[in-house]
Short mmCIF file of C-alpha atoms in Angstrom, two decimals:
data_model
loop_
_atom_site.label_atom_id
_atom_site.label_comp_id
_atom_site.label_asym_id
_atom_site.label_seq_id
_atom_site.Cartn_x
_atom_site.Cartn_y
_atom_site.Cartn_z
CA MET A 1 3.68 3.59 18.64
CA ALA A 2 2.02 0.91 16.20
CA GLU A 3 2.35 2.05 13.01
CA GLN A 4 -0.40 3.96 11.40
CA VAL A 5 -1.80 1.29 8.12
CA GLU A 6 -4.99 1.41 6.46
CA GLU A 7 -7.28 -0.11 7.69
CA PRO A 8 -8.89 -2.39 4.61
CA SER A 9 -13.20 -2.30 4.69
CA VAL A 10 -15.10 -5.15 6.54
CA ARG A 11 -17.38 -5.28 3.27
CA PRO A 12 -15.82 -7.07 0.26
CA SER A 13 -16.54 -10.55 -0.87
CA ASP A 14 -14.72 -13.48 0.32
CA PRO A 15 -13.72 -16.52 -1.76
CA TRP A 16 -13.33 -18.05 1.79
CA ARG A 17 -16.98 -17.24 3.55
CA GLY A 18 -18.82 -15.94 0.84
CA PRO A 19 -20.01 -12.53 -0.27
CA LYS A 20 -20.23 -9.92 2.62
CA PHE A 21 -23.27 -8.39 1.34
CA LEU A 22 -26.06 -8.68 -1.33
CA THR A 23 -25.19 -7.88 -4.90
CA THR A 24 -27.73 -8.08 -7.47
CA LYS A 25 -27.09 -10.68 -10.58
CA HIS A 26 -28.09 -9.65 -14.40
CA ASN A 27 -28.48 -10.99 -17.70
CA GLY A 28 -28.64 -14.64 -16.83
CA SER A 29 -25.53 -16.42 -15.94
CA HIS A 30 -23.16 -14.49 -18.51
CA THR A 31 -19.60 -13.40 -16.24
CA TRP A 32 -17.74 -10.83 -17.17
CA GLN A 33 -13.72 -11.11 -16.27
CA VAL A 34 -11.11 -8.15 -16.44
CA ILE A 35 -8.66 -8.99 -19.15
CA ALA A 36 -7.07 -6.09 -19.76
CA GLY A 37 -3.51 -5.13 -21.65
CA SER A 38 -4.32 -5.07 -25.40
CA ALA A 39 -6.45 -3.66 -28.46
CA THR A 40 -8.77 -5.96 -27.76
CA LEU A 41 -9.76 -5.34 -24.10
CA GLY A 42 -13.77 -5.37 -23.47
CA LEU A 43 -13.62 -2.57 -21.21
CA ALA A 44 -16.21 0.42 -22.81
CA VAL A 45 -15.60 3.59 -21.34
CA ALA A 46 -17.87 6.92 -21.86
CA ALA A 47 -19.14 8.77 -18.53
CA GLY A 48 -21.37 6.07 -17.69
CA ALA A 49 -20.96 4.33 -14.75
CA VAL A 50 -19.43 0.76 -13.64
CA LEU A 51 -20.79 -1.80 -11.65
CA ALA A 52 -18.68 -3.98 -9.81
CA ALA A 53 -18.60 -6.44 -7.42
CA GLY A 54 -17.60 -9.99 -6.02
CA PRO A 55 -17.39 -12.92 -5.28
CA TRP A 56 -14.58 -14.94 -7.17
CA ASP A 57 -14.70 -17.86 -9.22
CA ASN A 58 -11.74 -20.21 -9.67
CA GLY A 59 -9.39 -17.21 -8.82
CA GLN A 60 -10.97 -15.20 -11.35
CA ARG A 61 -13.80 -12.03 -10.18
CA LYS A 62 -17.75 -12.73 -11.11
CA ALA A 63 -20.27 -10.21 -12.45
CA GLU A 64 -17.55 -7.66 -13.25
CA ARG A 65 -19.68 -5.56 -15.83
CA ALA A 66 -18.36 -2.38 -18.16
CA LEU A 67 -21.86 -0.48 -17.99
CA ALA A 68 -21.54 2.77 -20.08
CA ALA A 69 -23.80 5.29 -20.57
CA ALA A 70 -23.30 7.79 -23.32
CA ALA A 71 -23.14 11.46 -22.04
CA ASP A 72 -25.62 11.95 -19.25
CA ARG A 73 -24.67 9.88 -15.77
CA THR A 74 -27.42 7.59 -15.10
CA GLY A 75 -27.08 6.76 -11.62
CA GLY A 76 -24.91 3.45 -9.95
CA ALA A 77 -26.37 1.23 -7.79
CA HIS A 78 -23.59 0.80 -4.78
CA HIS A 79 -24.02 -2.69 -3.73
CA GLY A 80 -22.72 -2.69 -0.89
CA ARG A 81 -24.59 0.21 0.80
CA THR A 82 -28.67 -0.97 1.15
CA THR A 83 -31.30 1.40 0.95
CA PRO A 84 -35.09 1.34 2.96
CA GLU A 85 -36.61 0.20 -0.64
CA GLY A 86 -33.78 -2.41 -0.83
CA PRO A 87 -31.37 -2.42 -3.57
CA ARG A 88 -31.24 -0.08 -6.08
CA PRO A 89 -31.57 -1.25 -9.90
CA ALA A 90 -28.42 -1.32 -12.46
CA PRO A 91 -27.84 2.14 -14.39
CA SER A 92 -29.36 1.94 -17.82
CA ALA A 93 -26.87 0.90 -20.88
CA PRO A 94 -26.69 0.21 -24.34
CA ALA A 95 -27.88 -3.36 -25.25
CA VAL A 96 -24.67 -4.13 -26.60
CA LEU A 97 -21.19 -2.59 -25.73
CA PRO A 98 -19.09 -2.14 -28.57
CA ALA A 99 -15.26 -3.08 -28.58
CA LEU A 100 -12.31 -1.98 -28.03
CA THR A 101 -10.77 -3.59 -31.45
CA ALA A 102 -11.02 -0.31 -33.50
CA ALA A 103 -7.79 2.13 -34.17
CA LYS A 104 -7.97 4.18 -31.52
CA ALA A 105 -6.54 7.52 -31.71
CA ALA A 106 -3.06 7.98 -29.86
CA GLN A 107 -3.02 9.11 -25.95
CA ASP A 108 -1.89 12.94 -26.09
CA PRO A 109 0.65 13.20 -23.60
CA ALA A 110 -0.10 16.90 -23.73
CA GLY A 111 -3.33 16.90 -22.95
CA LEU A 112 -2.50 13.89 -20.06
CA ARG A 113 0.20 16.64 -18.73
CA ALA A 114 -2.80 19.42 -18.58
CA ALA A 115 -5.00 17.02 -16.48
CA LEU A 116 -2.33 16.26 -14.10
CA THR A 117 -0.28 19.67 -13.94
CA PRO A 118 -2.63 21.24 -11.31
CA LEU A 119 -3.78 18.17 -9.33
CA VAL A 120 0.25 16.58 -8.50
CA ASP A 121 1.03 20.17 -6.26
CA ALA A 122 -1.85 19.85 -3.97
CA PRO A 123 -1.30 20.74 -0.75
CA GLY A 124 -2.35 16.88 0.94
CA LEU A 125 -0.17 15.01 -1.05
CA GLY A 126 3.19 16.75 1.33
CA LYS A 127 6.24 17.63 0.56
CA LYS A 128 7.01 14.96 -2.07
CA LEU A 129 5.41 13.62 -5.06
CA ALA A 130 6.46 11.28 -7.80
CA ALA A 131 4.27 9.69 -10.16
CA SER A 132 3.60 7.09 -13.41
CA VAL A 133 1.31 6.15 -15.87
CA VAL A 134 1.49 4.41 -19.13
CA ASP A 135 -0.32 2.83 -21.73
CA THR A 136 -0.15 -1.02 -20.88
CA ALA A 137 -0.82 -1.94 -24.64
CA THR A 138 2.30 -0.27 -25.69
CA GLY A 139 4.22 -0.01 -22.72
CA GLU A 140 4.81 3.60 -23.31
CA GLN A 141 5.41 5.99 -20.63
CA LEU A 142 2.81 9.03 -21.05
CA TYR A 143 3.28 11.05 -17.90
CA GLY A 144 6.20 10.74 -15.81
CA HIS A 145 6.98 12.87 -12.90
CA GLY A 146 10.06 11.61 -10.59
CA ALA A 147 8.70 8.14 -12.11
CA THR A 148 12.09 6.53 -11.42
CA THR A 149 12.27 8.06 -7.55
CA PRO A 150 12.86 5.08 -4.75
CA MET A 151 9.61 5.95 -2.64
CA THR A 152 8.56 4.16 0.57
CA PRO A 153 5.06 2.28 -1.20
CA ALA A 154 3.33 1.52 1.72
CA SER A 155 1.19 -1.56 1.00
CA THR A 156 1.70 -1.09 -2.89
CA ILE A 157 4.35 -3.10 -2.49
CA LYS A 158 1.98 -6.34 -2.47
CA ILE A 159 1.80 -5.51 -6.43
CA ALA A 160 5.20 -6.45 -6.49
CA THR A 161 4.84 -9.83 -4.37
CA THR A 162 1.75 -11.36 -5.93
CA THR A 163 2.83 -10.59 -9.08
CA ALA A 164 6.25 -12.51 -8.12
CA ALA A 165 4.34 -15.12 -6.71
CA LEU A 166 2.20 -15.41 -9.17
CA SER A 167 5.34 -15.98 -11.83
CA VAL A 168 6.93 -18.34 -9.52
CA LEU A 169 4.03 -20.99 -8.54
CA GLY A 170 1.30 -19.98 -11.33
CA PRO A 171 -1.97 -19.39 -10.38
CA ASP A 172 -3.05 -22.54 -9.72
CA HIS A 173 -0.75 -23.71 -6.88
CA ARG A 174 -1.87 -24.33 -3.40
CA ILE A 175 -0.38 -24.52 -0.47
CA ALA A 176 -0.10 -28.04 2.11
CA THR A 177 -0.57 -28.50 5.31
CA THR A 178 -0.21 -31.80 6.43
CA ALA A 179 -0.24 -34.50 8.95
CA ALA A 180 2.71 -36.51 9.18
CA LEU A 181 2.70 -40.68 11.07
CA SER A 182 5.98 -42.00 12.54
CA PRO A 183 6.99 -45.30 11.40
CA ASP A 184 5.70 -47.14 14.80
CA SER A 185 2.49 -45.16 14.84
CA ARG A 186 3.08 -43.52 18.10
CA THR A 187 3.54 -39.77 17.08
CA LEU A 188 1.73 -37.59 14.85
CA THR A 189 2.78 -34.25 13.15
CA LEU A 190 1.34 -31.28 11.95
CA VAL A 191 3.58 -30.19 9.86
CA GLY A 192 2.55 -26.40 8.72
CA GLY A 193 3.56 -25.96 4.75
CA GLY A 194 2.53 -21.77 5.58
CA ASP A 195 -0.89 -21.33 4.64
CA PRO A 196 -2.03 -18.63 6.95
CA THR A 197 -5.39 -18.80 5.89
CA LEU A 198 -5.86 -22.22 7.87
CA ALA A 199 -9.41 -22.59 9.22
CA LYS A 200 -10.22 -24.68 12.53
CA ALA A 201 -13.31 -26.44 10.19
CA ASP A 202 -10.11 -27.09 7.91
CA LEU A 203 -8.25 -29.13 11.18
CA ARG A 204 -11.02 -31.08 11.88
CA ALA A 205 -11.55 -32.31 8.45
CA MET A 206 -7.34 -33.19 8.69
CA ALA A 207 -8.39 -34.89 12.51
CA ALA A 208 -10.55 -37.05 10.80
CA GLU A 209 -8.32 -38.41 8.43
CA ALA A 210 -5.87 -39.04 10.13
CA ALA A 211 -8.13 -40.87 12.31
CA ASP A 212 -8.70 -43.29 9.24
CA ALA A 213 -5.60 -43.86 8.92
CA LEU A 214 -5.06 -44.41 13.06
CA ARG A 215 -7.74 -46.99 12.73
CA GLU A 216 -6.01 -48.72 9.64
CA ASP A 217 -3.46 -49.27 11.54
CA GLY A 218 -5.51 -51.65 13.75
CA GLU A 219 -6.47 -49.44 16.69
CA ASP A 220 -10.22 -48.66 17.19
CA PRO A 221 -10.42 -46.31 18.84
CA ALA A 222 -7.57 -44.61 17.59
CA GLY A 223 -4.25 -43.69 19.16
CA PRO A 224 -2.88 -42.80 22.04
CA VAL A 225 -0.93 -41.40 20.09
CA ARG A 226 1.50 -38.34 20.83
CA LEU A 227 1.14 -34.37 18.80
CA THR A 228 3.89 -32.53 17.58
CA TYR A 229 4.33 -29.98 15.00
CA ASP A 230 6.69 -28.97 12.48
CA VAL A 231 7.73 -25.21 11.20
CA SER A 232 10.72 -25.65 10.04
CA ARG A 233 9.43 -24.61 6.35
CA TYR A 234 9.92 -21.30 7.67
CA THR A 235 13.34 -19.89 8.70
CA GLY A 236 14.40 -16.37 10.14
CA PRO A 237 12.85 -13.87 12.31
CA GLU A 238 9.06 -14.39 12.88
CA LEU A 239 8.04 -11.24 13.99
CA HIS A 240 7.79 -8.40 11.62
CA PRO A 241 9.83 -5.30 12.54
CA ILE A 242 7.30 -3.73 13.90
CA SER A 243 5.48 -6.53 15.85
CA PRO A 244 3.98 -7.03 17.82
CA ASN A 245 1.23 -5.09 16.15
CA GLU A 246 -2.64 -5.42 15.55
CA ASN A 247 -1.87 -5.55 11.13
CA ILE A 248 0.14 -8.50 11.47
CA ALA A 249 0.59 -11.88 13.32
CA PRO A 250 3.95 -13.50 13.79
CA VAL A 251 5.43 -14.71 10.29
CA THR A 252 4.87 -18.64 11.00
CA ALA A 253 4.71 -22.00 8.31
CA LEU A 254 1.74 -22.37 11.24
CA MET A 255 -1.65 -20.85 11.54
CA ILE A 256 -5.10 -20.66 12.30
CA ASP A 257 -6.83 -18.13 10.57
CA GLU A 258 -4.30 -16.01 10.98
CA GLY A 259 -3.71 -15.58 14.38
CA ARG A 260 -6.59 -12.95 14.34
CA LEU A 261 -8.26 -13.53 17.95
CA ASP A 262 -11.61 -11.93 17.67
CA GLY A 263 -12.95 -14.18 14.53
CA SER A 264 -12.62 -11.23 11.92
CA ASP A 265 -10.93 -11.94 8.73
CA ARG A 266 -9.44 -8.45 7.51
CA GLY A 267 -8.19 -5.34 9.01
CA PRO A 268 -6.64 -4.98 12.46
CA ALA A 269 -7.09 -7.67 15.35
CA ASP A 270 -5.60 -8.28 18.47
CA ARG A 271 -2.97 -11.31 17.30
CA THR A 272 -1.89 -14.66 19.16
CA ASP A 273 1.96 -14.45 19.94
CA ASP A 274 1.82 -18.50 19.72
CA PRO A 275 -0.24 -19.21 16.12
CA ALA A 276 1.53 -22.57 15.85
CA GLY A 277 1.04 -23.75 18.93
CA ASP A 278 -2.75 -22.49 19.04
CA ALA A 279 -2.99 -24.56 15.63
CA ALA A 280 -1.35 -27.76 17.48
CA ARG A 281 -3.89 -27.58 20.64
CA ALA A 282 -6.76 -26.97 18.41
CA PHE A 283 -5.48 -30.01 16.51
CA ALA A 284 -5.63 -31.64 19.57
CA GLU A 285 -8.73 -31.13 20.41
CA ALA A 286 -10.31 -32.03 17.11
CA LEU A 287 -8.49 -35.43 17.33
CA GLU A 288 -9.73 -36.30 20.54
CA LYS A 289 -13.47 -35.63 18.90
CA ALA A 290 -12.14 -37.56 15.98
CA GLY A 291 -12.04 -40.56 18.27
CA VAL A 292 -8.23 -40.46 18.55
CA GLN A 293 -6.33 -40.78 21.67
CA VAL A 294 -3.85 -37.84 22.43
CA THR A 295 -1.06 -38.18 25.37
CA GLY A 296 0.17 -35.29 26.38
CA ALA A 297 0.28 -31.52 25.05
CA PRO A 298 1.53 -31.09 21.72
CA ARG A 299 5.31 -29.51 21.60
CA GLU A 300 7.49 -28.79 18.33
CA ALA A 301 9.65 -31.02 17.02
CA ARG A 302 10.69 -31.91 13.07
CA THR A 303 8.71 -34.35 11.46
CA ALA A 304 10.09 -38.05 11.84
CA ASP A 305 12.20 -40.03 9.32
CA GLU A 306 9.70 -41.66 7.03
CA ALA A 307 6.53 -40.56 8.20
CA ARG A 308 4.00 -40.92 6.24
CA THR A 309 1.37 -38.35 5.42
CA VAL A 310 -2.29 -38.95 6.81
CA ALA A 311 -3.98 -36.54 6.07
CA THR A 312 -3.79 -33.09 4.10
CA HIS A 313 -5.19 -29.55 3.37
CA ARG A 314 -4.82 -27.42 0.83
CA SER A 315 -5.59 -23.45 0.65
CA ALA A 316 -7.17 -22.14 -2.00
CA PRO A 317 -5.56 -21.60 -5.07
CA LEU A 318 -2.60 -18.95 -5.43
CA SER A 319 -5.34 -17.11 -7.85
CA ALA A 320 -7.58 -16.48 -4.78
CA LEU A 321 -5.05 -16.18 -2.41
CA ALA A 322 -3.36 -12.86 -4.15
CA GLU A 323 -6.68 -11.31 -4.79
CA ARG A 324 -7.42 -11.59 -1.50
CA THR A 325 -4.30 -9.91 -0.17
CA LEU A 326 -4.79 -6.79 -3.25
CA THR A 327 -8.29 -6.56 -2.21
CA ASN A 328 -8.24 -6.38 1.00
CA SER A 329 -4.40 -5.46 1.85
CA ASP A 330 -3.72 -8.34 3.57
CA ASN A 331 -0.49 -8.36 5.38
CA ASP A 332 -0.08 -11.89 6.66
CA ILE A 333 -0.70 -13.58 3.12
CA ALA A 334 1.37 -11.11 1.89
CA GLU A 335 4.73 -12.60 3.39
CA ALA A 336 3.37 -15.90 3.17
CA LEU A 337 3.71 -15.19 -0.76
CA ALA A 338 7.25 -13.82 -0.04
CA ARG A 339 7.68 -16.72 1.47
CA GLN A 340 6.48 -19.27 -0.93
CA THR A 341 8.16 -17.26 -3.74
CA ALA A 342 11.57 -17.98 -1.41
CA ILE A 343 11.01 -21.54 -1.73
CA ALA A 344 10.14 -21.85 -4.97
CA LYS A 345 13.38 -19.74 -6.02
CA GLY A 346 15.33 -21.65 -3.79
CA GLU A 347 16.13 -19.53 -1.14
CA LYS A 348 15.49 -19.44 2.41
CA ALA A 349 11.51 -18.17 3.58
CA SER A 350 12.31 -15.69 5.56
CA PHE A 351 12.57 -11.84 5.27
CA ALA A 352 15.97 -11.80 3.79
CA GLY A 353 15.52 -14.90 1.59
CA ALA A 354 12.19 -12.77 0.18
CA ARG A 355 13.63 -9.58 -0.48
CA ARG A 356 15.61 -11.81 -3.05
CA ALA A 357 13.74 -13.99 -4.14
CA VAL A 358 11.09 -11.35 -4.81
CA THR A 359 13.80 -9.14 -6.78
CA ASN A 360 14.98 -12.12 -8.84
CA GLU A 361 12.32 -12.87 -10.30
CA LEU A 362 11.01 -9.19 -11.16
CA LYS A 363 14.67 -9.37 -13.08
CA LYS A 364 13.57 -11.96 -14.74
CA LEU A 365 10.40 -10.64 -15.93
CA GLN A 366 12.87 -8.31 -17.27
CA LEU A 367 10.99 -5.24 -14.85
CA PRO A 368 12.60 -1.51 -14.02
CA VAL A 369 14.03 -2.97 -10.20
CA ASP A 370 16.76 -0.45 -10.11
CA GLY A 371 16.65 1.34 -6.67
CA ALA A 372 14.50 -0.85 -5.02
CA HIS A 373 14.43 -2.85 -1.57
CA PHE A 374 11.98 -5.03 -1.04
CA ALA A 375 12.02 -5.27 3.26
CA ASP A 376 8.94 -7.37 3.76
CA GLY A 377 6.33 -8.47 1.04
CA SER A 378 2.75 -6.72 3.02
CA GLY A 379 4.50 -2.77 2.84
CA LEU A 380 4.37 -2.52 6.88
CA ASP A 381 8.43 -1.71 6.21
CA ARG A 382 9.46 1.73 6.30
CA LYS A 383 12.13 0.72 4.57
CA ASP A 384 10.67 -0.76 1.90
CA ARG A 385 11.14 0.96 -2.00
CA VAL A 386 9.72 1.23 -5.08
CA THR A 387 9.47 3.60 -8.19
CA PRO A 388 6.17 4.60 -9.73
CA ALA A 389 8.10 3.58 -12.74
CA LEU A 390 8.30 -0.71 -11.74
CA LEU A 391 4.92 -0.49 -10.20
CA THR A 392 3.40 0.73 -13.68
CA ALA A 393 5.60 -1.83 -15.52
CA LEU A 394 4.31 -4.86 -12.65
CA LEU A 395 0.96 -3.72 -14.20
CA ALA A 396 1.49 -3.92 -18.00
CA ARG A 397 2.86 -7.14 -17.23
CA ALA A 398 0.02 -8.96 -15.28
CA ALA A 399 -2.57 -6.44 -18.61
CA ASP A 400 0.02 -8.83 -21.25
CA PRO A 401 -2.27 -11.28 -23.09
CA ASP A 402 0.91 -13.31 -23.36
CA ARG A 403 0.68 -13.47 -19.33
CA PRO A 404 -2.29 -14.62 -17.90
CA GLY A 405 -1.10 -16.12 -14.95
CA LEU A 406 -0.88 -12.90 -14.02
CA ARG A 407 -3.89 -11.41 -14.49
CA PRO A 408 -5.28 -11.80 -11.46
CA VAL A 409 -2.80 -8.98 -9.83
CA LEU A 410 -5.54 -7.01 -12.06
CA THR A 411 -8.58 -8.68 -11.12
CA GLY A 412 -7.34 -8.25 -7.34
CA LEU A 413 -7.46 -4.80 -7.32
CA PRO A 414 -9.91 -2.99 -5.11
CA ILE A 415 -13.00 -0.56 -7.06
CA ALA A 416 -13.22 2.92 -6.41
CA GLY A 417 -16.55 3.02 -4.63
CA PHE A 418 -17.17 -0.94 -4.44
CA SER A 419 -14.92 -3.25 -2.75
CA GLY A 420 -11.70 -3.52 -0.53
CA THR A 421 -9.34 -0.24 0.72
CA LEU A 422 -11.44 1.70 -1.74
CA ASP A 423 -15.41 0.29 -0.59
CA GLY A 424 -15.08 4.06 1.29
CA ARG A 425 -12.45 6.69 -0.71
CA TYR A 426 -15.11 7.73 -3.11
CA GLU A 427 -19.04 8.87 -3.12
CA ARG A 428 -21.76 6.87 -5.21
CA ASP A 429 -21.87 9.36 -7.05
CA ALA A 430 -18.20 10.08 -7.49
CA ALA A 431 -16.30 10.74 -11.15
CA GLY A 432 -14.24 8.22 -10.46
CA THR A 433 -16.63 5.62 -9.09
CA GLY A 434 -16.64 1.98 -10.65
CA LEU A 435 -14.05 3.04 -12.97
CA VAL A 436 -10.63 2.86 -10.76
CA ARG A 437 -9.07 0.50 -9.91
CA ALA A 438 -6.00 0.35 -7.93
CA LYS A 439 -4.01 -0.76 -4.18
CA THR A 440 -4.45 2.00 -2.10
CA GLY A 441 -1.08 2.25 0.43
CA THR A 442 -1.09 3.68 4.25
CA LEU A 443 1.91 4.71 6.63
CA ARG A 444 2.51 7.49 9.10
CA GLY A 445 3.06 10.39 6.24
CA VAL A 446 3.05 8.08 3.31
CA ASN A 447 0.47 7.72 1.08
CA SER A 448 -0.14 6.15 -2.05
CA LEU A 449 -2.13 4.57 -5.01
CA ALA A 450 -1.73 2.70 -7.94
CA GLY A 451 -4.17 0.56 -10.60
CA THR A 452 -5.41 0.99 -13.54
CA VAL A 453 -8.61 3.12 -15.51
CA VAL A 454 -9.53 2.91 -18.90
CA ASP A 455 -9.30 6.33 -20.74
CA ARG A 456 -11.62 8.23 -23.51
CA GLN A 457 -10.42 6.22 -26.02
CA GLY A 458 -10.54 2.85 -24.81
CA ARG A 459 -6.81 2.33 -23.57
CA LEU A 460 -5.69 0.65 -20.34
CA LEU A 461 -3.65 2.89 -18.16
CA ALA A 462 -1.54 1.79 -14.73
CA PHE A 463 -0.74 4.65 -12.68
CA ALA A 464 1.35 4.52 -9.61
CA PHE A 465 1.18 7.88 -7.17
CA LEU A 466 3.75 7.54 -4.42
CA ALA A 467 3.48 10.61 -2.36
CA SER A 468 5.33 11.16 1.21
CA GLY A 469 5.44 13.84 4.32
CA SER A 470 1.56 13.88 3.99
CA THR A 471 0.32 15.11 7.61
CA SER A 472 -2.58 13.39 7.39
CA ALA A 473 -4.68 10.48 5.06
CA ALA A 474 -7.48 12.62 4.95
CA GLY A 475 -5.70 15.44 3.04
CA ALA A 476 -3.79 13.19 1.01
CA GLU A 477 -6.85 10.32 0.08
CA PRO A 478 -8.52 12.54 -1.47
CA ALA A 479 -5.38 14.18 -3.64
CA LEU A 480 -4.82 11.11 -4.66
CA ASP A 481 -8.17 9.62 -5.71
CA ALA A 482 -8.59 13.07 -8.04
CA LEU A 483 -5.39 12.20 -9.96
CA ALA A 484 -6.59 9.21 -10.52
CA THR A 485 -10.22 10.10 -11.85
CA ALA A 486 -8.37 12.78 -13.72
CA LEU A 487 -6.95 10.20 -16.18
CA ALA A 488 -10.43 8.59 -17.04
CA GLY A 489 -11.44 11.94 -18.63
CA VAL A 490 -8.18 12.29 -20.71
#
């Protein structure tokens, strides 16, 4: 039986294909970015509501607003849920939000314990819960409950995967897919670079480039050419330990649309068992339409020595890939980012190589990796282990004002009641709606939530709650949500 994993929402915005729902834009063209982690954090929170929605702009979310209403809640339009009368107006808010630059009273750990203690014993959380809460500005742990206990993290491990990739490669890195022409101009090779978001439209553009290059060699119409495809950038097993599974395709250096067969771009879907071959056949078809004669069926082969690149497609920036990974809990991109990290660190691009690369990069960032085990990059493997203390340290590091390249780890977190895997987890009028930003994790008997929230003093808190032994996600998820929401009220 396939693992029970979280099923991401089909509604959040998407940097590749545009927003999935309409949003209302206020105050002209103002763009608010979530820049977290110091006393200058520009978020103001009282008992009001936060409106937040996509889309992305150069790896940063647009229109992320914190609208604080003093004392009474004034409502809160849900930007993904239509109403008969159309989109609801935003709640009223003060004309000027106070900057959080004034000295704040220290957070009271005793008050935090008083708020969380009754909640950690909720029956829905199962047999075991481990937790950590830290002040991201100081790194101080404000609450710990088995904080250094290694636990199965499920998809919250994607916080580690994306942090390592951004740290090694930088937010502007793009994954290249190329077409290389042999010296005799008779063999064209599609070379996979590891971009799981490659689409047929991208292959059509590459085919047009390649056709132009062939015609420049004196052939009109171009060709004939033999087509091969090179997937040697990745090594080791292609199949994830839980595969075949609708939550992840074979992990190869060449695929289109994450190997999905139903036209979807997130969530579970039927997957091809030959993603590289499918991509090559789609490229052959595009070449024919571009006027290139292709002889025979595409076959797998290494790129010829001294072949020259005649077409290139580059993925979206790593910042956008990281955000998409976290918002939609995208397993295919997560595994790709783990392998890109391995390549950059000089390791083999395999599950084992990625494990070593991610571990070593987090050590380099001086993060507490004791007890951690990164069996994969997605969190689908039950052999994965992280501690709540590691997850909160990762979030605090991403909030470090001296490390802006890690900020997509925060901006990619789903927003309670608004986006990604938290889109349907909070009701519109729930206390945590719009305030909690967190990565979810779900396997059978395992439920987790790790993210950020701003408390009443204006401090950005990072939290991680990892539960195991639960009987159902329906019982565990509300209990986890209650823990995160409690932090906003202390």
